[in-house]
Structures are given as C-alpha cells and as structure tokens.
Coordinates of C-alpha atoms (C1' of nucleotides) in Angstrom, one line a residue:
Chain A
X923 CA 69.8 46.7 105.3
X924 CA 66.4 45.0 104.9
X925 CA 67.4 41.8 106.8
X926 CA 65.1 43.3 109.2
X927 CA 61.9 42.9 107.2
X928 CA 59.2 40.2 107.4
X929 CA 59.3 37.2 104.4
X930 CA 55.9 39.0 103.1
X931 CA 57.9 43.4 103.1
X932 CA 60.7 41.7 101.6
X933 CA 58.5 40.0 98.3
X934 CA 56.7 43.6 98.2
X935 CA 59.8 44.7 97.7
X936 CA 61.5 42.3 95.2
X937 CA 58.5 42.3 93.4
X938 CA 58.6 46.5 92.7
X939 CA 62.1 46.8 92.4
X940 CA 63.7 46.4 89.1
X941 CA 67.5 45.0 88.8
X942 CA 69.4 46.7 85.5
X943 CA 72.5 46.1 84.0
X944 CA 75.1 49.8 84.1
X945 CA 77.5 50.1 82.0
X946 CA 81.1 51.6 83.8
X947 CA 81.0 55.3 83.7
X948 CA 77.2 55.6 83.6
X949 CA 75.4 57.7 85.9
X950 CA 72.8 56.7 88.3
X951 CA 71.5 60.1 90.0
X952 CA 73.0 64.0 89.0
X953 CA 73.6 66.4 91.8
X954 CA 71.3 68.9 92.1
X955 CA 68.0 66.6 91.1
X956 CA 64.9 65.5 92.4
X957 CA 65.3 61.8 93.8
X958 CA 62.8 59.4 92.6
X959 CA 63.7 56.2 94.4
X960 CA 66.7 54.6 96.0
X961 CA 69.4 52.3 94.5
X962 CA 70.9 49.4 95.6
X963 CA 74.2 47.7 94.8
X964 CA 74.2 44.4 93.8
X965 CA 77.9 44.4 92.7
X966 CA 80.3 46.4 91.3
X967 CA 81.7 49.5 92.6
X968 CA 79.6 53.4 92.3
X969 CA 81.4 56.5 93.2
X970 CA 79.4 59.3 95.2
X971 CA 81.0 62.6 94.4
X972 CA 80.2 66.4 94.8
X973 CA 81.6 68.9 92.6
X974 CA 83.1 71.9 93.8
X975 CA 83.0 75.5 93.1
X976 CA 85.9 75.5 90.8
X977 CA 84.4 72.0 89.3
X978 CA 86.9 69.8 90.8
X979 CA 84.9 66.4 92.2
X980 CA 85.0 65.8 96.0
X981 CA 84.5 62.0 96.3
X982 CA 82.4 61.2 99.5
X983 CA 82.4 57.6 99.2
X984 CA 83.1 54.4 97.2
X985 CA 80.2 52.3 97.6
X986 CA 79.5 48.4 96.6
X987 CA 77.6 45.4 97.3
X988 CA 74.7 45.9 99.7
X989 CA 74.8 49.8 100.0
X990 CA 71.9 51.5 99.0
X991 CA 72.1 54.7 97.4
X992 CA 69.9 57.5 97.3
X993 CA 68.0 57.4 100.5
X994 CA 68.8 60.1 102.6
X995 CA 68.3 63.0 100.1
X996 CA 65.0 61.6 99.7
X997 CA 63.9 61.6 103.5
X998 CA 65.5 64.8 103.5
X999 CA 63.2 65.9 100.8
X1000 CA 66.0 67.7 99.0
X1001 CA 67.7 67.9 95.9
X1002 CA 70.7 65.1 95.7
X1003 CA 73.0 66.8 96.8
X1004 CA 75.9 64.5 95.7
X1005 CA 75.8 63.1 92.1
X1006 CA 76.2 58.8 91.5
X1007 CA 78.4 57.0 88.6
X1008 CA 79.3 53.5 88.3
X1009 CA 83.2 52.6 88.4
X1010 CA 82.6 49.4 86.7
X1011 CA 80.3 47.3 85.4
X1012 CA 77.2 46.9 87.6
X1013 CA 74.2 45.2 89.0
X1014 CA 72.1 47.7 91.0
X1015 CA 68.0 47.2 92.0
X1016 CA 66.3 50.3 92.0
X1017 CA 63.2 50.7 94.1
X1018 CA 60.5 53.9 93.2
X1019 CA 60.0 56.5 95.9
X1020 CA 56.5 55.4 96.4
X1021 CA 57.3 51.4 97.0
X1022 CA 60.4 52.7 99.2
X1023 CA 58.1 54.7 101.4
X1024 CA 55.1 52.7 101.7
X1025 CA 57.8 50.0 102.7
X1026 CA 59.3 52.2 105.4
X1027 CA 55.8 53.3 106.3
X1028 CA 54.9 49.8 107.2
X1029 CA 57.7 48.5 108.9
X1030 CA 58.6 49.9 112.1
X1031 CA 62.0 48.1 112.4
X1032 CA 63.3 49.5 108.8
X1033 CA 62.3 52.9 109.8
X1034 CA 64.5 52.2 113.0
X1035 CA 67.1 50.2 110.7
X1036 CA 67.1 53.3 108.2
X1037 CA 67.7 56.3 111.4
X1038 CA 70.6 54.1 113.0
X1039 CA 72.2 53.7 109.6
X1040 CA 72.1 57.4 108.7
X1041 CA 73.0 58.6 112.3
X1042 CA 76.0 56.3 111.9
X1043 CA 76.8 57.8 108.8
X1044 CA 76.9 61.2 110.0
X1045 CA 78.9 60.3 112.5
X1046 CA 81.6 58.9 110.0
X1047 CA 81.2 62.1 108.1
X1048 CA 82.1 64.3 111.2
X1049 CA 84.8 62.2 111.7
X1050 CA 85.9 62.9 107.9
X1051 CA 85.6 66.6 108.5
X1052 CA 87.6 66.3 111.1
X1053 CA 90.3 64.4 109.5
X1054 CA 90.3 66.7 106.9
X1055 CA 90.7 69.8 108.3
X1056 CA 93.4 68.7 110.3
X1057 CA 95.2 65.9 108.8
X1058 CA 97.7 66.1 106.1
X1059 CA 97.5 64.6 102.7
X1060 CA 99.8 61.8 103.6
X1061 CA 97.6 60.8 106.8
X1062 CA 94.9 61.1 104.6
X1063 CA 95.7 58.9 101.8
X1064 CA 96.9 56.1 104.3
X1065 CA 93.3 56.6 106.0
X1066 CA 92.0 56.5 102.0
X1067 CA 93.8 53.1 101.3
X1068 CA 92.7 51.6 104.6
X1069 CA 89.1 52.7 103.5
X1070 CA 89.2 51.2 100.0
X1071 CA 90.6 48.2 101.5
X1072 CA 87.1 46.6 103.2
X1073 CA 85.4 48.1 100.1
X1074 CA 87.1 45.9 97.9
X1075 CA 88.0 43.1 100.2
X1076 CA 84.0 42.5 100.3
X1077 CA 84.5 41.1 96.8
X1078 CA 86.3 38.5 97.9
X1079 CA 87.4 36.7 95.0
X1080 CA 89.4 34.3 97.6
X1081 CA 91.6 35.3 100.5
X1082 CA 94.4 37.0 98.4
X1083 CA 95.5 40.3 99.1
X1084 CA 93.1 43.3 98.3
X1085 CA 93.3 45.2 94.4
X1086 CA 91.8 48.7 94.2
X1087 CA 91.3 49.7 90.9
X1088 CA 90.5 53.2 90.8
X1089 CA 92.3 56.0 88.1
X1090 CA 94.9 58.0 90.6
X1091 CA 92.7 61.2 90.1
X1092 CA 89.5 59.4 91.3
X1093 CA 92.2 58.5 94.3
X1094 CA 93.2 61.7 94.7
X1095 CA 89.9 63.4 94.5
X1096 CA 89.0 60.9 97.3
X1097 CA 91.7 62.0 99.7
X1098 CA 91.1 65.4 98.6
X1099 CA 94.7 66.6 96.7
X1100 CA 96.0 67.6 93.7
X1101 CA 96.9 64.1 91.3
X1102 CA 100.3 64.5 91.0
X1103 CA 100.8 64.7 94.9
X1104 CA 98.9 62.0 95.2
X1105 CA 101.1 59.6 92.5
X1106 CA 104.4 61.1 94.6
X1107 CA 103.1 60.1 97.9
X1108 CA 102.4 56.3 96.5
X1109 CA 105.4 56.4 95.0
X1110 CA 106.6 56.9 99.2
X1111 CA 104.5 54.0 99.9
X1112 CA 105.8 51.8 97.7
X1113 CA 109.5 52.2 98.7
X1114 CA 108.3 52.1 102.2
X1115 CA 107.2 48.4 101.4
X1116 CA 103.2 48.9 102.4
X1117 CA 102.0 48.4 98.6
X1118 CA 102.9 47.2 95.2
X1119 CA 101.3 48.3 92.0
X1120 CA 100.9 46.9 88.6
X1121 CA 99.8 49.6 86.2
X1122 CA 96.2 50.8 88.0
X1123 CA 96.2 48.2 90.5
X1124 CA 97.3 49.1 94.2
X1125 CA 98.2 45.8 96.2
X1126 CA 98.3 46.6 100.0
X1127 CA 100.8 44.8 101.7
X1128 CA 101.5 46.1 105.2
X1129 CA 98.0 47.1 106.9
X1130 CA 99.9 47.3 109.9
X1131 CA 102.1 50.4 108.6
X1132 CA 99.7 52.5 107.0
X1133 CA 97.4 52.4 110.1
X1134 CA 100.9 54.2 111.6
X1135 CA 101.2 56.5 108.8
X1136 CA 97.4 57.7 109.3
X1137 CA 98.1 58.1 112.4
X1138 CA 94.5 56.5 113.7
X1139 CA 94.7 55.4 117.5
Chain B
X1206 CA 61.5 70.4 116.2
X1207 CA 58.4 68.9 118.3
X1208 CA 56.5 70.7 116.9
X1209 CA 55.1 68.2 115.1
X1210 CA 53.5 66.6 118.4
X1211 CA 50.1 66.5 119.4
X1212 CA 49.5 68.2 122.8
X1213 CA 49.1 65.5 124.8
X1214 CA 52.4 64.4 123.6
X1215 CA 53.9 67.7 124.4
X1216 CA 52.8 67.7 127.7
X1217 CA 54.3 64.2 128.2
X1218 CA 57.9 66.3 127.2
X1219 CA 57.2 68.4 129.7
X1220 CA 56.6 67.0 132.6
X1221 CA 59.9 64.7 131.8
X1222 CA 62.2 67.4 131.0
X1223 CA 64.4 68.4 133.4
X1224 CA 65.6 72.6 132.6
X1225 CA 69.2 73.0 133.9
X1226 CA 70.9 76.3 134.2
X1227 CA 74.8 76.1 132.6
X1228 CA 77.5 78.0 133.3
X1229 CA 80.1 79.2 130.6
X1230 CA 82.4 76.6 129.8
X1231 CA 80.5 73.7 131.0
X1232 CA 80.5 70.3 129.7
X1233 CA 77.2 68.8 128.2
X1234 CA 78.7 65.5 127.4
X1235 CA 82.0 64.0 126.4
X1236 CA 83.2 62.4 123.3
X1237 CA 83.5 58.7 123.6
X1238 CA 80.7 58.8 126.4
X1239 CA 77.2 56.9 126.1
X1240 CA 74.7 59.1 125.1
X1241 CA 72.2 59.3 128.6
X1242 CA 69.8 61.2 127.0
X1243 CA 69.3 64.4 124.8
X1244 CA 69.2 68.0 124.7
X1245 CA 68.0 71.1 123.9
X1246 CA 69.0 74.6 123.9
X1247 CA 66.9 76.9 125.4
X1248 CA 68.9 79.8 125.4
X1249 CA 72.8 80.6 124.6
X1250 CA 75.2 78.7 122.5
X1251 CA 77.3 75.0 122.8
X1252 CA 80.0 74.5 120.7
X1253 CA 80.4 71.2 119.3
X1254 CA 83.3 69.4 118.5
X1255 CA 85.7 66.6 118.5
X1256 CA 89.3 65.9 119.5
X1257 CA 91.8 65.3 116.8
X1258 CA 94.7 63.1 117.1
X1259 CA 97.6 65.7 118.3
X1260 CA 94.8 67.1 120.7
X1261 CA 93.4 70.3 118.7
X1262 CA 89.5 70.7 118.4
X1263 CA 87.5 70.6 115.1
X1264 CA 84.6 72.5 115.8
X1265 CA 81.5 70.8 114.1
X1266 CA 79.3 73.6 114.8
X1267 CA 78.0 76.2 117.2
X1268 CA 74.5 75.4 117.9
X1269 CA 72.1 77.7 119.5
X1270 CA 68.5 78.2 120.9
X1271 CA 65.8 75.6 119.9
X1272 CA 68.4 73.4 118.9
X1273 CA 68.5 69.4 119.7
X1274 CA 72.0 67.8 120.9
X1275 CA 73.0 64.5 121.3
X1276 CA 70.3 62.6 119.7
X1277 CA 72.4 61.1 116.6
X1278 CA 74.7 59.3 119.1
X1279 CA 71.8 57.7 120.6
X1280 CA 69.8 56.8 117.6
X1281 CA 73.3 55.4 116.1
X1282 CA 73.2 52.7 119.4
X1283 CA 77.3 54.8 119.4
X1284 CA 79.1 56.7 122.1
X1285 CA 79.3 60.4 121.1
X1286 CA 82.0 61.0 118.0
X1287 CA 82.0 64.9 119.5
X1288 CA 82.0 67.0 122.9
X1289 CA 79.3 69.8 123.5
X1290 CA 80.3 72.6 125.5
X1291 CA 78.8 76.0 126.4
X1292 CA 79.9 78.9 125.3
X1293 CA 77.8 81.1 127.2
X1294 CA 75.8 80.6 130.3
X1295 CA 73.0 78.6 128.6
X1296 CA 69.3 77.2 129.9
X1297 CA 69.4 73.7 128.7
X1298 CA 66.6 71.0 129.0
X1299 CA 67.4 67.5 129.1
X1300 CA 65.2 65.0 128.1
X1301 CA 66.0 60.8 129.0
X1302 CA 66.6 58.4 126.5
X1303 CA 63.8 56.4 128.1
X1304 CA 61.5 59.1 127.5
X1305 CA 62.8 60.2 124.2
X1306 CA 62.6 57.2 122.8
X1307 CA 59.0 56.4 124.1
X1308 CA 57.9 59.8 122.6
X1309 CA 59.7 58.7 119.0
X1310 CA 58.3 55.4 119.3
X1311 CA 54.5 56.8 119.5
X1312 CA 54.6 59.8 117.3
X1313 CA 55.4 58.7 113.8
X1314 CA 55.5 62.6 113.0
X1315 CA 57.8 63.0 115.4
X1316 CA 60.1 60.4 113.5
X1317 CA 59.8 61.5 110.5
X1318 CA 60.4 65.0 111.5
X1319 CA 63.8 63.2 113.3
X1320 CA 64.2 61.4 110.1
X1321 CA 64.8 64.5 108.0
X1322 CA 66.8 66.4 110.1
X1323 CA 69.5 63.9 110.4
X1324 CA 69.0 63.5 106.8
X1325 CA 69.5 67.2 105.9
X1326 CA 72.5 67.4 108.7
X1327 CA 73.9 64.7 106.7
X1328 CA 73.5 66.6 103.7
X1329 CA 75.4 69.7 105.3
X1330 CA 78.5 68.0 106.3
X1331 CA 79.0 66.7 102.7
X1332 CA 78.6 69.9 101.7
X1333 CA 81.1 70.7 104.9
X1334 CA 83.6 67.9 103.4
X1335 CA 83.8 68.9 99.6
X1336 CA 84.6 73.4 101.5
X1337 CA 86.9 71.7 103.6
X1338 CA 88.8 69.7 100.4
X1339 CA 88.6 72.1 98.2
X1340 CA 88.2 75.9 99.4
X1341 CA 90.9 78.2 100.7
X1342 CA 91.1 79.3 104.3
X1343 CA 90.0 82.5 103.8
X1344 CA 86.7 81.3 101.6
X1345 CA 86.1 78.8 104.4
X1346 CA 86.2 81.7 107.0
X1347 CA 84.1 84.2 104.9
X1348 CA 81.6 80.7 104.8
X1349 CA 81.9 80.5 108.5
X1350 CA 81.1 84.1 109.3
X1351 CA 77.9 83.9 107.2
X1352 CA 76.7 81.2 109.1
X1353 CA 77.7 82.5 112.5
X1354 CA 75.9 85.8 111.5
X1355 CA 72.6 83.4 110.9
X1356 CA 73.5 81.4 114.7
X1357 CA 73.6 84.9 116.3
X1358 CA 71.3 86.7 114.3
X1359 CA 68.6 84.5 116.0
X1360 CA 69.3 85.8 119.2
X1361 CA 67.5 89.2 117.6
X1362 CA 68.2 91.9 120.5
X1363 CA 66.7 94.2 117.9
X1364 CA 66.9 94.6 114.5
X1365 CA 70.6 95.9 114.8
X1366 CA 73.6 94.2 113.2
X1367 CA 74.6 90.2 114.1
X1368 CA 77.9 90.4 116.9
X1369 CA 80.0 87.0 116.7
X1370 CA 81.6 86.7 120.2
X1371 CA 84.0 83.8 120.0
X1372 CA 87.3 83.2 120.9
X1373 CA 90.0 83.7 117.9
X1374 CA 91.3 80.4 118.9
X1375 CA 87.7 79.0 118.7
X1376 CA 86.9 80.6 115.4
X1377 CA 90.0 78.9 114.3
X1378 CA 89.0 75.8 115.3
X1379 CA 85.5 76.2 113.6
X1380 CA 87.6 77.2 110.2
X1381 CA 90.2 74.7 110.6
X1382 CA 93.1 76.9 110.3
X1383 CA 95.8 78.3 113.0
X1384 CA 94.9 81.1 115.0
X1385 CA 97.6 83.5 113.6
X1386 CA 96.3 82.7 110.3
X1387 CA 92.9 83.3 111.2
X1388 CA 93.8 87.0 112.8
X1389 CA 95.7 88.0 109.7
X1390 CA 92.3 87.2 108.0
X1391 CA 90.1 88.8 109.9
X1392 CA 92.8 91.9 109.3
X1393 CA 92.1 91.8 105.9
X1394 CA 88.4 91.6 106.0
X1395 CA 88.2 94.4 108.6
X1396 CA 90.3 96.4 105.7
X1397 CA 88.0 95.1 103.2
X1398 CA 85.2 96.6 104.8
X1399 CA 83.4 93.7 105.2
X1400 CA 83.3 93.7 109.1
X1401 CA 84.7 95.3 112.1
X1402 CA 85.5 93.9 115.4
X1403 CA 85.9 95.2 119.0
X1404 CA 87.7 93.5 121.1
X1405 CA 86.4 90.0 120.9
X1406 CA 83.5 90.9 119.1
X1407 CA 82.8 90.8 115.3
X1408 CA 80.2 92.5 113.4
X1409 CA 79.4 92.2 109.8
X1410 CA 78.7 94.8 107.6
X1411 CA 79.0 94.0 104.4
X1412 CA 77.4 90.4 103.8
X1413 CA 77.0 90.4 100.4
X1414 CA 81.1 90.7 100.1
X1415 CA 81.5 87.7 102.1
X1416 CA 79.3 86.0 100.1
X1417 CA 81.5 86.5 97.2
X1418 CA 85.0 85.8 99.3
X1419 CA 83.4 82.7 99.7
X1420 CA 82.4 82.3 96.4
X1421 CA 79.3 80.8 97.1
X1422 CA 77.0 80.0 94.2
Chain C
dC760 C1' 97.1 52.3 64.2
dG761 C1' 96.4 56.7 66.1
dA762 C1' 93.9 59.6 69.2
dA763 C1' 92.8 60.5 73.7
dA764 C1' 93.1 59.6 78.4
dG765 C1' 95.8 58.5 82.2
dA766 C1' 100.3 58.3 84.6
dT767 C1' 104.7 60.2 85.8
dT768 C1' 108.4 63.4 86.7
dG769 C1' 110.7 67.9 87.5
dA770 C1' 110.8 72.7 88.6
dC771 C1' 108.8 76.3 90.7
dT772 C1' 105.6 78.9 93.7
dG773 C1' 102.9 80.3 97.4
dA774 C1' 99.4 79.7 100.9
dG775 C1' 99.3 78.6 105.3
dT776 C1' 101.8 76.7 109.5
dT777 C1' 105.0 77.1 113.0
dC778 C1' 107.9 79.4 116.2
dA779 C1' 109.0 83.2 118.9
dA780 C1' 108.4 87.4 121.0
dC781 C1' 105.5 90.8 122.7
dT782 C1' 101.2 93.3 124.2
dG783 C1' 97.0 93.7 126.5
dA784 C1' 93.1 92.2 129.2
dA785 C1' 91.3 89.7 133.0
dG786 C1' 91.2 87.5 136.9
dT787 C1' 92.8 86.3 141.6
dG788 C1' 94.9 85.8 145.8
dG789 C1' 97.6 88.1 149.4
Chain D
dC1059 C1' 93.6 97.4 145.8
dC1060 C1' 97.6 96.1 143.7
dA1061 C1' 101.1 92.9 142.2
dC1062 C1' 101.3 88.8 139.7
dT1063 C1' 99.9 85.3 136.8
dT1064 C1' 97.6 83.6 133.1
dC1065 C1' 95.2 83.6 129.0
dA1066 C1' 93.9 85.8 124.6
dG1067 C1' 95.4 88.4 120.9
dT1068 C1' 98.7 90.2 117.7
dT1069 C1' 102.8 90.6 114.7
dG1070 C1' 107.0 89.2 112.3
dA1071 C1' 110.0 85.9 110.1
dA1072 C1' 111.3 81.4 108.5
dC1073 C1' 109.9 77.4 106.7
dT1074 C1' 107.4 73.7 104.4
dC1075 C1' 103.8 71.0 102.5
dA1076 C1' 101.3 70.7 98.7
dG1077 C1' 99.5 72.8 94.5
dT1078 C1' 100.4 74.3 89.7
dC1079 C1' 102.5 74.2 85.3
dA1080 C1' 104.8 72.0 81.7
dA1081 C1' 106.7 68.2 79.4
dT1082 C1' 107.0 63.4 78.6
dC1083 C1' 105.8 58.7 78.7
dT1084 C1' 102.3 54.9 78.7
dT1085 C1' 98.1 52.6 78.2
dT1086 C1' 93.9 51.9 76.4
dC1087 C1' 90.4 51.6 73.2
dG1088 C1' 87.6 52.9 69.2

DNA sequence: CGAAAGATTGACTGAGTTCAACTGAAGTGG
DNA sequence: CCACTTCAGTTGAACTCAGTCAATCTTTCG
C-alpha cells in the first residue's frame, strides 16, 4: 500500500511507526472506539469481526501480511465500527493518527492509493451482501474456503498445499452459520474429496470443485 | 456533497453537467459496464443492485435526491459490481469522468469530503453484512422499512406521514427474502399496527415498534 | 493431571422457501 | 371501449435447509 510513496514519506513513516510483538488472542482495536492510528500486518493472521445483536461475532475478514487495519473508520471519522484480534502470534506496525494523516496529506498518490483501495473494498462487500442474502450456507462456505485459501497461501512456507488454521466457530462465524452446520457440511467436503483435515487443520485439495460448489461464474 | 467547493469550482460543475430527464424504469448504468462518468440525483429514486448467480436482484439500496452514483466504480479503476435503475421518473445530472476527476484532483476538500463517504458507506454495509448473517427476515424487514421511511421522508410533501411505494417483489429484493414471505410480513405488521398499506403503498405509523421488531440497539 | 475449550454427532424443530392456484389491476391493441 | 394479456399481489400447503439442544468425545494447556 505505500509502494507508492517517495524514499523520503516512506522513512517519515518508518521512523513514527512503532512495530510490537501481539500475543494470539490479543486485541488490537474494540468496536465501538475512537481510532487513534492505523495498524499494519507484518505477519500473522488478525480477525475483523462485528458482534451482533444477540452477541454472536460476524467475521468480516481474515486479514495478514501487508493489510493495514484501521483506516477507514478513521477517514470516516467514526467509531470502529468492527473490533480487531490477533489469531496467532503477530508482528503488526502501528502508525499514530497524526503521522498517518500528515502522511496522506502530503502525498497525493497515497491519498489516490488509499480511495481506490477502499472503493475496491466496498465493492467486495456488496458483493458479500449479495452472496449472503442469497446464497446458501454450503455455497458460502465453499466461497469461505476459497477466500482463506490466498490468505494463507501468501505465507508461503513453500509451494505445498494451503493449511487454514482457524477453530470451526471462527469458520463458521465467517460464513455466517451455526457451528455444528458448519462441522457437518466439512464433513460433505471431505467425503467429496475437495479437503482433508488433521485435527484443526483444513488441507484443500480440489480448488477446482469447490469453485463448482460456490457456484462463482 | 459539493458542498465543500469553492464557487468558482461549483460553477466549473455546472457548466459540465449535463441534467437528463429519466423515465421510470430506465437504466443508469449496467453491472459489469465501465463506469463513463457519475451521477446525481436530482429528484426521484434509483434502485441499486446487482445480479445474483440464478438471476434474482440483491437490492443494495434505494438512493434518492442529492445523492451521488457511480463514483466508487470509477475511483476503484473497476467496472460497476451493481446496476442503477429508476424507480420513478427521475431528473438526473451527469457529470464526466474527465471532469470529475479534474474537480477531485483540485479541490482537496472535495476529496476528503469523497474520502469519508466511501469510508462511512463502507462502514454501512458491514453493518449490512453482520443484519444479513445474523437477523431474522422479519427484523431485516422492520430494518428496511425504517430506512425507507428516512429515503422517502426526504421527499417532505408536507409534514404528513412517509409512503413507501415499491414493488412487493422489489421490497423483497431489498430484504433478501421471497416475495410470499415478504407479504405474509407485511400482514403481520399491518395487524401489529405498525403500518398500513394501500395498494402498493405503505405507510408507517408506529416507528418506534419497528424499531423494536428490529431490535435495534 | 484435571479443567476448560473445542469438536463431533444425533434428534428435533421451525423459519422461510418453493410450488401452485387464484385474484385483481393495469395496460394495450383491435 | 372492450376483450385480452400480462404483471403484481395474495393465499395455502408441502417441504427443506439450517438452527438449536443435548450428550459425548477430544484436545489443549495451565
């Protein structure tokens, strides 16, 4: 994201930012709060999640290296309205409010960097509306899997096939189901030969398959 | 929205916008088009949505006067992810993507203003997401109606009481639910008290009961 | 090791979809 | 201006996907 800035914005930046060490489980911004800067991922995995009425999570998005976190609620000038917590171990920069914006004030082409990103994001979000409003839960969890499958292929620990690590409720609160649908419907999966899993671990086998089973054209 | 602009910038705007007159049921733009330029409603309302795979429309939202269409494709460098289409004969200006982007180009207020809508837009479908996952239809629909009645409301004939005139089908669509479902809804809110309809039309009485079928909080 | 959290399985229930039939309203072309 | 078609709205009945509840098993971790 700020490939676009000069040698000189980017040491303004690495200079302000500090880089801290999270603990899995730890949370990096609550729902509801003022934001006070923006986070980025330097690795490990964060979960961005809204809770619902009846205090279930809604999981928005798994996020890893490179994403930064934090952003639009503040050029919103709202309350986060989605709360942050680290799945695993992670590095993540933060960056204050005031060094963000100074930043974005000065650079023209991160300003135009930052408005394409979060036009594209809306875009995907209209897109997940859309999905789930009229998709079922079986489409969706295909989509899910497909979804999970860049996020943690970008680790890349060599060209083996792709582990997500998640608990089956953070899976299911993803897709947006109740758990024990969710553990049924990989149990489908797994006899239709598109994953394997050992304990936590889901393996994906047959990319080609589930794109069927979401039903994506 | 450009409010923000100086007047000189305003009258730039102006003198580039072209003012179309649409009739019901016209097309603004398609999904999967390039985005031309953008738009803005004058008077009247568009419904925009987007095309799910067996065919059947996800309304986004129903967008009425003052509002800006279009520009999130453009600024994403993407082809549009919805359609817009009237509902009602509408007056619509349309401003070119040349133009538009000269004008956010030398206004940073502008851009910033631009900025945090998309931002807060953002922000709403997350919050459109998590309903979506987790509420019941008829919460969903009771949400729906409480933002139509804002949508409508603005067109203020006097200070009487907000008519929704959509098709069942549409209001469906804008839910996410079947059309029979919807009617045996609306049935029950009519029975409620909470509104009454004629013919098409719906008017809401009791607000404050909606909020709590919706369990808003 | 033992407690707590996560995973799994079965049985049951019900909200919401689908299908089908029917009514009413609104065009529209002869 | 009327017959005819078409589209929107409504209602009933059957069905099904997915949620809930409860019990059990497994893993993890302090």
């Amino acid at each position: 994201m700020f490939s676009v800035l000069c040698a000189h914005e980017l040491a303004t930046i690495s200079d302000n930012k500090s880089c801290t060490l999270y603990k899995k489980g730890q949370i990096l911004f609550h729902e509801g709060t003022r934001p006070l800067g923006i986070f980025c991922i330097n690795s490990g995995k964060v979960k961005v999640y809204k809770i619902g009425t009846d205090g279930k999570e809604q999981i928005i998005r798994i996020a890893g290296q490179g994403d930064l976190l934090g952003y639009k609620a503040m050029l919103a000038e709202e309350y986060y309205p989605v709360s942050a917590e680290t799945l695993e171990d992670c590095t993540i920069c933060f960056l204050s409010k005031h060094n963000f914006l100074e930043t974005l004030n000065e650079s023209s082409d991160l300003n135009q960097r930052i408005v394409k990103q979060v036009c594209q994001e809306h875009g995907m979000l209209v897109d997940e509306v859309t999905n789930q409003a009229q998709k079922s839960v079986r489409e969706r969890f295909a989509m899910a899997l497909l979804k999970l499958k860049d996020t943690y292929g970008l680790d890349g620990h060599e060209d083996g096939p792709v582990e997500i690590n998640l608990t089956r409720e953070d899976l299911a609160n993803l897709v947006g189901t109740a758990t024990e649908t969710l553990i049924r419907l990989l149990h489908e999966f797994k006899e239709d030969g598109m994953l394997e899993t050992q304990g936590r671990k889901i393996r994906i086998i047959d990319s080609r398959q589930l794109v069927k089973a979401a039903r994506m054209m």
